[in-house]
Amino acid sequence: MITVAVTGGIGSGKSTVSTVLRELGAVVADSDQLAREVVAPGAPGLAEIAAAFGPSVLTGDGALNRPALAAVVFADPAARRTLEAITHPRVRARFEQIRAAAPADAIVVNDIPLLVDLAVAATFHLVVGVRADEQRRVGRLVGRGLTEADARARIAAQLTEEQRAPLCDVVLDNDGAPDELAEQVRTLWTQRLVPFQANVRAGRRAARGPVTLVDHRPSWAADGRRLAARISAACGGRRVDHIGSTAIPGMPAKDVLDLQLAVESLASADELTDALAAAGFPRSDGSWQDLPRPAGDDPDHWVKRFHANADPGRAVNLHVRIRDRPNWRWALLFRDWLIADAAAFAEYRDLKVAVAARYADDPTQLRYAEAKEPWFGFAHDRAERWAAATGWQPAAAGSEVTGTGDRGTVGGSA
Ligand code: ADP
């Protein structure tokens, strides 16, 4: 089973995407509909709303008076938070019921118009965004019966496409005809969702083709935050850092994100095995150990667990290391040193490019890694000298909380 959120601004085409996913076999839960259910006459949510806002938010026959409630919360952010504190947990609980009742091989989709929070996005295996140009959205909403002014006001109150994109693993484009959107959904289904689900169910990682060095992609930073938040959510909020070359702005890298989960002990790493597999990060068998640095250091300080992800659309390596052990600290120091030291950055970049070109024909990539190794030997001493000179310490928190605003909220709302 995997869970997928579908999100996008009003008029972007979410309902169209959900409809196609349902036709393809997904179990679809619509958040707007769940939100209506939790405040239906007789539902406990409605009683709580009446208790919080008074009888004026009810109609004569005891149903929710939506315009009256909207008038209250529109003008008062504190009142809106009160309302959300009543409705959001109930909507989530309803979704949880639907998820729990779905078959073991289901792809469960939640259509969420107001996905604004990375912590919420992180509870899904995948977040699918739908986007369309604002002018087109306004035109479609007017076609659906809204006035143009109303359509624009609603769009202005929501996240912009730029704010939403970092929350999404994939963004579908709906500037074309409905059929073109449907075709993108079918491709996503067959090439990503179905194999992702099958991999999670089987507890196996996604197959990876040959990976080659590519120029740094600005999207890697948001990918790292999103995946760190997802792994953290599966592991009781533990710290997760985006490490390696994809975490160093400007550095060319293979398109494989390296992430590091901090655990208290190998026993706690092992306890998290099942939760990580269910979240889409199955463990790789065998005993894993980083090369000690400096070379003579106690190899026991460099043990780890290694997981790779089940999503065929985005390769991730997850290194599970014991917090404050030398291998945990080195991953952070190496990243931060290369971000701070332009000369070291250029050396490492040039080395990677040269070695990748030299061993381009080696399908195993082993010689690429081998050829970089001597440089790491003396890089370690230099990085440690840099740390001593600058007073470097690992940051207090990892990438799972470094979004803008509190707990990764990207701002805006509906
Ligand atoms: P959302 O659920 O994101 O608000 P909808 O899927 O309901 O958006 O789409 C908004 C309106 O635009 C609907 O009336 C829908 O039929 C129409 N629509 C969606 N996609 C297209 C498209 N590619 N071309 C034309 N109209 C579209």
Short mmCIF file of C-alpha atoms and ligand atoms in Angstrom, two decimals:
data_model
loop_
_atom_site.label_atom_id
_atom_site.label_comp_id
_atom_site.label_asym_id
_atom_site.label_seq_id
_atom_site.Cartn_x
_atom_site.Cartn_y
_atom_site.Cartn_z
CA MET A 1 0.00 0.00 0.00
CA ILE A 2 1.14 3.51 -0.72
CA THR A 3 -0.56 6.84 -0.02
CA VAL A 4 -0.48 9.69 -2.51
CA ALA A 5 -1.58 13.28 -1.96
CA VAL A 6 -2.89 15.23 -4.95
CA THR A 7 -2.67 18.97 -4.49
CA GLY A 8 -2.83 22.18 -6.46
CA GLY A 9 -4.50 25.57 -6.44
CA ILE A 10 -8.19 26.02 -7.11
CA GLY A 11 -9.00 25.37 -10.77
CA SER A 12 -5.65 23.69 -11.44
CA GLY A 13 -7.22 20.34 -12.31
CA LYS A 14 -6.98 18.26 -9.11
CA SER A 15 -10.46 16.79 -9.50
CA THR A 16 -9.63 15.78 -13.05
CA VAL A 17 -6.46 14.04 -11.83
CA SER A 18 -8.33 12.26 -9.02
CA THR A 19 -11.01 11.10 -11.43
CA VAL A 20 -8.43 9.52 -13.75
CA LEU A 21 -6.63 7.91 -10.80
CA ARG A 22 -9.92 6.43 -9.60
CA GLU A 23 -10.59 5.01 -13.08
CA LEU A 24 -7.11 3.46 -13.02
CA GLY A 25 -7.89 1.70 -9.74
CA ALA A 26 -6.83 4.04 -6.95
CA VAL A 27 -8.84 4.35 -3.73
CA VAL A 28 -9.60 8.08 -3.72
CA ALA A 29 -10.59 10.15 -0.67
CA ASP A 30 -11.57 13.74 -1.31
CA SER A 31 -10.65 16.09 1.56
CA ASP A 32 -13.45 18.53 0.76
CA GLN A 33 -15.93 15.70 1.09
CA LEU A 34 -14.32 14.40 4.29
CA ALA A 35 -14.47 17.94 5.66
CA ARG A 36 -18.21 18.05 4.95
CA GLU A 37 -18.71 14.67 6.64
CA VAL A 38 -17.01 15.70 9.88
CA VAL A 39 -19.34 18.69 10.30
CA ALA A 40 -22.54 16.99 9.10
CA PRO A 41 -25.58 17.18 11.41
CA GLY A 42 -25.04 14.78 14.29
CA ALA A 43 -21.24 14.62 13.84
CA PRO A 44 -19.20 15.45 16.96
CA GLY A 45 -17.23 18.00 14.95
CA LEU A 46 -20.35 20.09 14.45
CA ALA A 47 -21.16 20.07 18.16
CA GLU A 48 -17.64 21.28 18.94
CA ILE A 49 -17.93 24.07 16.40
CA ALA A 50 -21.24 25.20 17.92
CA ALA A 51 -19.65 25.11 21.38
CA ALA A 52 -16.67 27.17 20.20
CA PHE A 53 -18.50 29.75 18.04
CA GLY A 54 -22.02 29.89 19.44
CA PRO A 55 -25.44 29.10 17.97
CA SER A 56 -25.13 31.76 15.26
CA VAL A 57 -23.03 29.37 13.15
CA LEU A 58 -25.91 26.88 12.98
CA THR A 59 -28.98 27.06 10.76
CA GLY A 60 -32.49 26.80 12.19
CA ASP A 61 -32.52 23.03 11.67
CA GLY A 62 -29.16 22.48 13.32
CA ALA A 63 -26.89 22.16 10.29
CA LEU A 64 -23.72 24.17 9.80
CA ASN A 65 -24.40 27.71 8.59
CA ARG A 66 -21.38 27.95 6.31
CA PRO A 67 -21.68 31.62 5.33
CA ALA A 68 -21.99 32.63 9.00
CA LEU A 69 -18.96 30.56 10.00
CA ALA A 70 -16.99 31.79 7.02
CA ALA A 71 -17.69 35.40 8.04
CA VAL A 72 -16.34 34.73 11.54
CA VAL A 73 -13.13 32.96 10.53
CA PHE A 74 -12.41 35.11 7.50
CA ALA A 75 -11.88 38.17 9.69
CA ASP A 76 -10.11 36.46 12.57
CA PRO A 77 -7.00 34.26 12.17
CA ALA A 78 -7.29 32.98 15.76
CA ALA A 79 -10.86 31.84 15.08
CA ARG A 80 -9.68 30.11 11.94
CA ARG A 81 -7.03 28.23 13.88
CA THR A 82 -9.69 27.19 16.39
CA LEU A 83 -11.86 25.89 13.56
CA GLU A 84 -8.95 24.06 11.96
CA ALA A 85 -8.00 22.51 15.30
CA ILE A 86 -11.49 20.99 15.35
CA THR A 87 -11.77 19.91 11.72
CA HIS A 88 -8.24 18.97 10.60
CA PRO A 89 -7.62 16.11 13.06
CA ARG A 90 -11.07 14.72 12.25
CA VAL A 91 -10.44 14.86 8.51
CA ARG A 92 -7.11 13.12 9.04
CA ALA A 93 -8.75 10.47 11.22
CA ARG A 94 -11.36 9.85 8.50
CA PHE A 95 -8.61 9.49 5.91
CA GLU A 96 -6.80 7.12 8.25
CA GLN A 97 -9.97 4.96 8.44
CA ILE A 98 -10.19 4.85 4.65
CA ARG A 99 -6.50 3.96 4.41
CA ALA A 100 -6.82 1.22 7.01
CA ALA A 101 -9.80 -0.30 5.20
CA ALA A 102 -8.07 -0.35 1.79
CA PRO A 103 -6.58 -3.61 0.42
CA ALA A 104 -2.90 -4.35 1.07
CA ASP A 105 -1.96 -3.59 -2.54
CA ALA A 106 -3.96 -0.35 -2.78
CA ILE A 107 -2.77 3.00 -4.03
CA VAL A 108 -4.68 5.36 -1.73
CA VAL A 109 -5.10 8.91 -3.00
CA ASN A 110 -6.06 11.94 -0.92
CA ASP A 111 -7.13 15.03 -2.85
CA ILE A 112 -5.96 17.90 -0.60
CA PRO A 113 -6.54 21.42 -1.92
CA LEU A 114 -4.89 23.13 1.04
CA LEU A 115 -1.68 21.20 1.46
CA VAL A 116 0.61 23.93 2.82
CA ASP A 117 2.65 22.16 5.44
CA LEU A 118 5.71 20.02 4.81
CA ALA A 119 4.90 18.04 7.97
CA VAL A 120 1.58 17.00 6.40
CA ALA A 121 3.14 16.34 2.97
CA ALA A 122 5.66 14.11 4.75
CA THR A 123 2.96 11.68 5.87
CA PHE A 124 2.40 10.54 2.25
CA HIS A 125 4.62 8.33 0.13
CA LEU A 126 4.29 10.80 -2.71
CA VAL A 127 2.83 14.25 -3.31
CA VAL A 128 1.54 14.98 -6.81
CA GLY A 129 0.98 18.62 -7.68
CA VAL A 130 -1.14 19.94 -10.54
CA ARG A 131 -0.38 23.32 -12.02
CA ALA A 132 -1.83 25.58 -14.71
CA ASP A 133 -1.29 29.21 -15.67
CA GLU A 134 -3.30 31.61 -13.56
CA GLN A 135 -5.17 33.05 -16.53
CA ARG A 136 -6.29 29.57 -17.60
CA ARG A 137 -7.38 28.70 -14.07
CA VAL A 138 -9.45 31.87 -13.87
CA GLY A 139 -11.06 31.05 -17.23
CA ARG A 140 -11.90 27.49 -16.10
CA LEU A 141 -13.31 28.70 -12.78
CA VAL A 142 -15.49 31.25 -14.54
CA GLY A 143 -16.67 28.36 -16.72
CA ARG A 144 -17.57 26.57 -13.47
CA GLY A 145 -19.73 29.51 -12.38
CA LEU A 146 -17.44 31.76 -10.29
CA THR A 147 -17.12 35.47 -11.02
CA GLU A 148 -13.70 36.50 -12.27
CA ALA A 149 -13.10 38.65 -9.16
CA ASP A 150 -13.99 35.75 -6.89
CA ALA A 151 -11.73 33.37 -8.81
CA ARG A 152 -8.80 35.79 -8.57
CA ALA A 153 -9.36 36.43 -4.87
CA ARG A 154 -9.36 32.71 -4.12
CA ILE A 155 -6.22 32.13 -6.14
CA ALA A 156 -4.49 35.05 -4.40
CA ALA A 157 -5.28 33.56 -0.97
CA GLN A 158 -3.59 30.24 -1.84
CA LEU A 159 0.03 29.25 -2.28
CA THR A 160 1.69 30.40 -5.47
CA GLU A 161 3.00 27.67 -7.80
CA GLU A 162 6.54 28.58 -6.65
CA GLN A 163 5.58 28.06 -3.01
CA ARG A 164 3.79 24.80 -3.72
CA ALA A 165 6.43 23.17 -5.94
CA PRO A 166 8.85 22.30 -3.08
CA LEU A 167 6.08 20.29 -1.39
CA CYS A 168 5.54 18.15 -4.50
CA ASP A 169 7.48 15.11 -5.71
CA VAL A 170 6.04 15.54 -9.18
CA VAL A 171 4.11 18.39 -10.78
CA LEU A 172 1.69 17.68 -13.63
CA ASP A 173 1.12 20.40 -16.17
CA ASN A 174 -2.47 21.28 -17.04
CA ASP A 175 -1.98 24.09 -19.51
CA GLY A 176 -3.10 21.84 -22.36
CA ALA A 177 -6.23 19.86 -23.15
CA PRO A 178 -7.82 17.58 -20.50
CA ASP A 179 -6.61 14.55 -22.50
CA GLU A 180 -3.03 15.68 -22.18
CA LEU A 181 -3.41 15.84 -18.40
CA ALA A 182 -5.05 12.41 -18.35
CA GLU A 183 -2.14 11.01 -20.37
CA GLN A 184 0.35 12.37 -17.81
CA VAL A 185 -1.66 10.73 -15.04
CA ARG A 186 -1.67 7.37 -16.85
CA THR A 187 2.10 7.56 -17.36
CA LEU A 188 2.60 8.44 -13.68
CA TRP A 189 0.40 5.51 -12.71
CA THR A 190 2.11 2.85 -14.80
CA GLN A 191 5.68 4.08 -14.54
CA ARG A 192 5.81 5.28 -10.97
CA LEU A 193 2.82 4.59 -8.68
CA VAL A 194 2.23 0.94 -9.60
CA PRO A 195 5.91 -0.13 -9.37
CA PHE A 196 6.39 2.01 -6.23
CA GLN A 197 3.47 0.22 -4.57
CA ALA A 198 4.73 -3.20 -5.67
CA ASN A 199 8.21 -2.41 -4.34
CA VAL A 200 6.90 -1.23 -0.97
CA ARG A 201 4.73 -4.30 -0.65
CA ALA A 202 7.65 -6.60 -1.50
CA GLY A 203 10.03 -4.64 0.76
CA ARG A 204 12.48 -4.09 -2.09
CA ARG A 205 14.26 -1.04 -3.41
CA ALA A 206 13.53 0.38 -6.86
CA ALA A 207 15.74 -0.75 -9.72
CA ARG A 208 18.25 1.89 -10.79
CA GLY A 209 19.73 2.31 -14.21
CA PRO A 210 23.28 3.56 -14.64
CA VAL A 211 23.72 6.89 -12.88
CA THR A 212 26.02 9.48 -14.35
CA LEU A 213 27.37 12.77 -13.07
CA VAL A 214 25.10 15.71 -13.92
CA ASP A 215 25.22 19.43 -13.24
CA HIS A 216 23.86 20.51 -9.89
CA ARG A 217 20.08 20.84 -9.89
CA PRO A 218 18.58 23.64 -7.81
CA SER A 219 15.58 21.37 -7.08
CA TRP A 220 17.78 18.99 -5.05
CA ALA A 221 17.62 21.26 -1.99
CA ALA A 222 13.81 21.07 -1.82
CA ASP A 223 13.91 17.34 -2.64
CA GLY A 224 16.30 16.84 0.26
CA ARG A 225 14.07 18.73 2.71
CA ARG A 226 10.95 16.91 1.58
CA LEU A 227 12.49 13.46 1.79
CA ALA A 228 14.18 14.28 5.10
CA ALA A 229 10.80 15.32 6.50
CA ARG A 230 9.23 12.10 5.18
CA ILE A 231 11.88 9.86 6.71
CA SER A 232 11.74 11.80 9.96
CA ALA A 233 7.95 11.42 10.09
CA ALA A 234 8.35 7.65 9.72
CA CYS A 235 10.93 7.57 12.53
CA GLY A 236 9.29 9.42 15.38
CA GLY A 237 10.61 12.84 14.38
CA ARG A 238 14.27 11.85 14.48
CA ARG A 239 16.85 14.06 12.85
CA VAL A 240 17.53 13.57 9.13
CA ASP A 241 20.15 15.51 7.17
CA HIS A 242 20.60 15.98 3.46
CA ILE A 243 24.27 15.14 2.91
CA GLY A 244 26.65 14.47 0.03
CA SER A 245 27.15 16.31 -3.23
CA THR A 246 23.46 16.92 -3.93
CA ALA A 247 23.40 18.96 -0.69
CA ILE A 248 26.25 21.25 -1.81
CA PRO A 249 24.92 24.12 -3.97
CA GLY A 250 26.61 24.15 -7.38
CA MET A 251 28.29 20.76 -7.01
CA PRO A 252 27.77 18.32 -9.88
CA ALA A 253 26.50 14.97 -8.63
CA LYS A 254 24.79 11.77 -9.56
CA ASP A 255 21.04 12.25 -9.33
CA VAL A 256 20.83 10.19 -6.15
CA LEU A 257 20.02 12.03 -2.94
CA ASP A 258 22.03 11.02 0.12
CA LEU A 259 20.25 11.40 3.42
CA GLN A 260 21.42 10.59 6.92
CA LEU A 261 19.12 9.45 9.70
CA ALA A 262 20.46 9.90 13.23
CA VAL A 263 19.74 7.09 15.68
CA GLU A 264 20.74 6.48 19.28
CA SER A 265 22.18 3.01 18.70
CA LEU A 266 22.29 0.18 16.19
CA ALA A 267 19.47 -1.42 18.17
CA SER A 268 17.26 1.59 17.52
CA ALA A 269 18.29 1.52 13.85
CA ASP A 270 17.13 -2.07 13.71
CA GLU A 271 13.85 -1.26 15.44
CA LEU A 272 13.13 1.29 12.69
CA THR A 273 13.67 -1.21 9.87
CA ASP A 274 9.98 -2.03 9.35
CA ALA A 275 8.76 1.56 9.67
CA LEU A 276 11.30 2.70 7.09
CA ALA A 277 10.36 -0.10 4.70
CA ALA A 278 6.66 0.76 5.03
CA ALA A 279 7.48 4.41 4.31
CA GLY A 280 9.28 3.37 1.12
CA PHE A 281 12.88 3.06 2.33
CA PRO A 282 13.65 -0.67 2.65
CA ARG A 283 16.89 -1.75 4.25
CA SER A 284 19.68 -3.31 2.21
CA ASP A 285 20.99 -6.58 3.62
CA GLY A 286 24.53 -7.05 4.75
CA SER A 287 26.78 -5.26 7.20
CA TRP A 288 27.63 -1.76 6.13
CA GLN A 289 30.58 0.27 7.18
CA ASP A 290 32.04 3.56 6.06
CA LEU A 291 35.77 3.75 5.45
CA PRO A 292 37.31 5.04 8.72
CA ARG A 293 38.80 8.54 8.53
CA PRO A 294 41.56 8.97 9.46
CA ALA A 295 42.39 5.51 8.14
CA GLY A 296 43.49 4.15 11.53
CA ASP A 297 40.28 5.04 13.40
CA ASP A 298 38.32 2.28 15.14
CA PRO A 299 36.18 0.64 12.41
CA ASP A 300 33.40 0.19 14.99
CA HIS A 301 32.94 3.95 14.95
CA TRP A 302 32.06 3.79 11.27
CA VAL A 303 29.33 1.14 11.13
CA LYS A 304 25.92 2.05 9.77
CA ARG A 305 22.72 0.64 8.33
CA PHE A 306 21.95 1.31 4.71
CA HIS A 307 18.54 1.77 3.07
CA ALA A 308 17.59 2.65 -0.51
CA ASN A 309 14.17 3.82 -1.62
CA ALA A 310 11.34 2.04 -3.40
CA ASP A 311 10.19 4.97 -5.58
CA PRO A 312 11.37 4.37 -9.16
CA GLY A 313 11.05 8.11 -9.86
CA ARG A 314 13.58 9.48 -7.40
CA ALA A 315 16.69 7.65 -6.20
CA VAL A 316 17.59 8.03 -2.52
CA ASN A 317 20.34 6.45 -0.43
CA LEU A 318 19.65 6.54 3.28
CA HIS A 319 22.57 6.15 5.66
CA VAL A 320 21.46 5.33 9.20
CA ARG A 321 24.23 6.37 11.56
CA ILE A 322 24.59 6.72 15.29
CA ARG A 323 24.33 10.33 16.35
CA ASP A 324 27.65 11.95 17.32
CA ARG A 325 29.71 9.00 16.08
CA PRO A 326 32.62 10.01 13.79
CA ASN A 327 30.87 8.81 10.60
CA TRP A 328 27.71 10.80 11.43
CA ARG A 329 29.73 13.92 12.17
CA TRP A 330 32.01 13.52 9.13
CA ALA A 331 29.09 13.54 6.68
CA LEU A 332 27.98 16.90 8.08
CA LEU A 333 31.47 18.35 8.32
CA PHE A 334 32.34 17.35 4.75
CA ARG A 335 29.19 19.00 3.40
CA ASP A 336 29.56 22.19 5.43
CA TRP A 337 33.27 22.51 4.69
CA LEU A 338 32.74 22.27 0.92
CA ILE A 339 29.92 24.82 1.12
CA ALA A 340 32.18 27.22 3.03
CA ASP A 341 35.59 26.69 1.37
CA ALA A 342 35.58 27.77 -2.29
CA ALA A 343 39.03 26.32 -3.05
CA ALA A 344 38.13 22.90 -1.65
CA PHE A 345 34.81 23.03 -3.50
CA ALA A 346 36.56 23.70 -6.82
CA GLU A 347 39.11 20.92 -6.24
CA TYR A 348 36.47 18.35 -5.44
CA ARG A 349 34.27 19.46 -8.32
CA ASP A 350 37.15 19.24 -10.82
CA LEU A 351 38.17 15.85 -9.45
CA LYS A 352 34.65 14.47 -9.80
CA VAL A 353 34.28 15.72 -13.36
CA ALA A 354 37.68 14.35 -14.40
CA VAL A 355 37.18 10.96 -12.78
CA ALA A 356 33.65 10.60 -14.15
CA ALA A 357 34.95 11.28 -17.66
CA ARG A 358 37.84 8.84 -17.22
CA TYR A 359 35.63 5.98 -16.02
CA ALA A 360 32.53 6.78 -18.04
CA ASP A 361 32.60 3.24 -19.49
CA ASP A 362 32.74 1.45 -16.14
CA PRO A 363 29.19 0.20 -15.53
CA THR A 364 29.90 -0.71 -11.89
CA GLN A 365 30.98 2.86 -10.98
CA LEU A 366 33.42 1.27 -8.55
CA ARG A 367 36.49 2.77 -10.16
CA TYR A 368 34.89 6.21 -9.96
CA ALA A 369 34.59 5.84 -6.19
CA GLU A 370 38.07 4.32 -5.90
CA ALA A 371 39.72 7.09 -7.85
CA LYS A 372 38.27 9.77 -5.55
CA GLU A 373 39.45 8.00 -2.41
CA PRO A 374 43.04 9.39 -2.12
CA TRP A 375 41.67 12.93 -2.19
CA PHE A 376 39.36 12.15 0.72
CA GLY A 377 42.37 11.03 2.74
CA PHE A 378 43.88 14.48 2.95
CA ALA A 379 40.53 16.28 2.66
CA HIS A 380 39.72 14.87 6.08
CA ASP A 381 42.67 16.65 7.73
CA ARG A 382 41.90 19.90 5.95
CA ALA A 383 38.24 19.77 6.91
CA GLU A 384 39.17 19.13 10.54
CA ARG A 385 41.58 22.07 10.52
CA TRP A 386 38.80 24.22 9.06
CA ALA A 387 36.41 23.01 11.77
CA ALA A 388 38.92 23.80 14.50
CA ALA A 389 39.69 27.26 13.08
CA THR A 390 36.05 28.24 12.62
CA GLY A 391 34.59 26.52 15.69
CA TRP A 392 32.32 24.44 13.43
CA GLN A 393 29.80 22.20 15.13
CA PRO A 394 26.99 20.19 13.57
CA ALA A 395 23.89 22.39 13.21
CA ALA A 396 21.39 22.00 16.03
CA ALA A 397 18.71 20.52 13.76
CA GLY A 398 18.66 18.59 10.51
CA SER A 399 17.15 19.20 7.09
CA GLU A 400 13.74 17.93 8.21
CA VAL A 401 13.03 21.23 9.95
CA THR A 402 14.94 23.75 7.87
CA GLY A 403 12.01 24.80 5.68
CA THR A 404 10.94 28.42 5.81
CA GLY A 405 8.71 29.23 8.74
CA ASP A 406 7.90 26.92 11.59
CA ARG A 407 8.08 23.17 11.07
CA GLY A 408 8.51 23.57 7.33
CA THR A 409 5.32 25.49 6.66
CA VAL A 410 5.85 27.28 3.39
CA GLY A 411 3.36 30.05 4.11
CA GLY A 412 0.03 31.11 2.67
CA SER A 413 -3.24 29.25 3.00
CA ALA A 414 -6.68 29.22 1.55
P1 ADP B 1 -9.62 21.74 -9.04
O1 ADP B 1 -10.20 20.46 -8.56
O2 ADP B 1 -8.13 21.80 -8.96
O3 ADP B 1 -10.25 22.97 -8.50
P2 ADP B 1 -10.85 20.93 -11.52
O4 ADP B 1 -10.25 19.63 -11.84
O5 ADP B 1 -12.21 20.94 -10.92
O6 ADP B 1 -9.86 21.80 -10.61
O7 ADP B 1 -10.81 21.85 -12.82
C1 ADP B 1 -11.39 23.15 -12.78
C2 ADP B 1 -12.34 23.34 -13.96
O8 ADP B 1 -11.57 23.37 -15.15
C3 ADP B 1 -13.31 22.19 -14.09
O9 ADP B 1 -14.52 22.71 -14.55
C4 ADP B 1 -12.64 21.30 -15.12
O10 ADP B 1 -13.59 20.54 -15.85
C5 ADP B 1 -11.93 22.29 -16.00
N1 ADP B 1 -10.68 21.78 -16.57
C6 ADP B 1 -9.72 21.06 -15.93
N2 ADP B 1 -8.69 20.80 -16.74
C7 ADP B 1 -8.97 21.37 -17.92
C8 ADP B 1 -8.29 21.48 -19.16
N3 ADP B 1 -7.07 20.92 -19.35
N4 ADP B 1 -8.89 22.15 -20.15
C9 ADP B 1 -10.10 22.73 -19.97
N5 ADP B 1 -10.79 22.68 -18.84
C10 ADP B 1 -10.25 22.01 -17.81
#
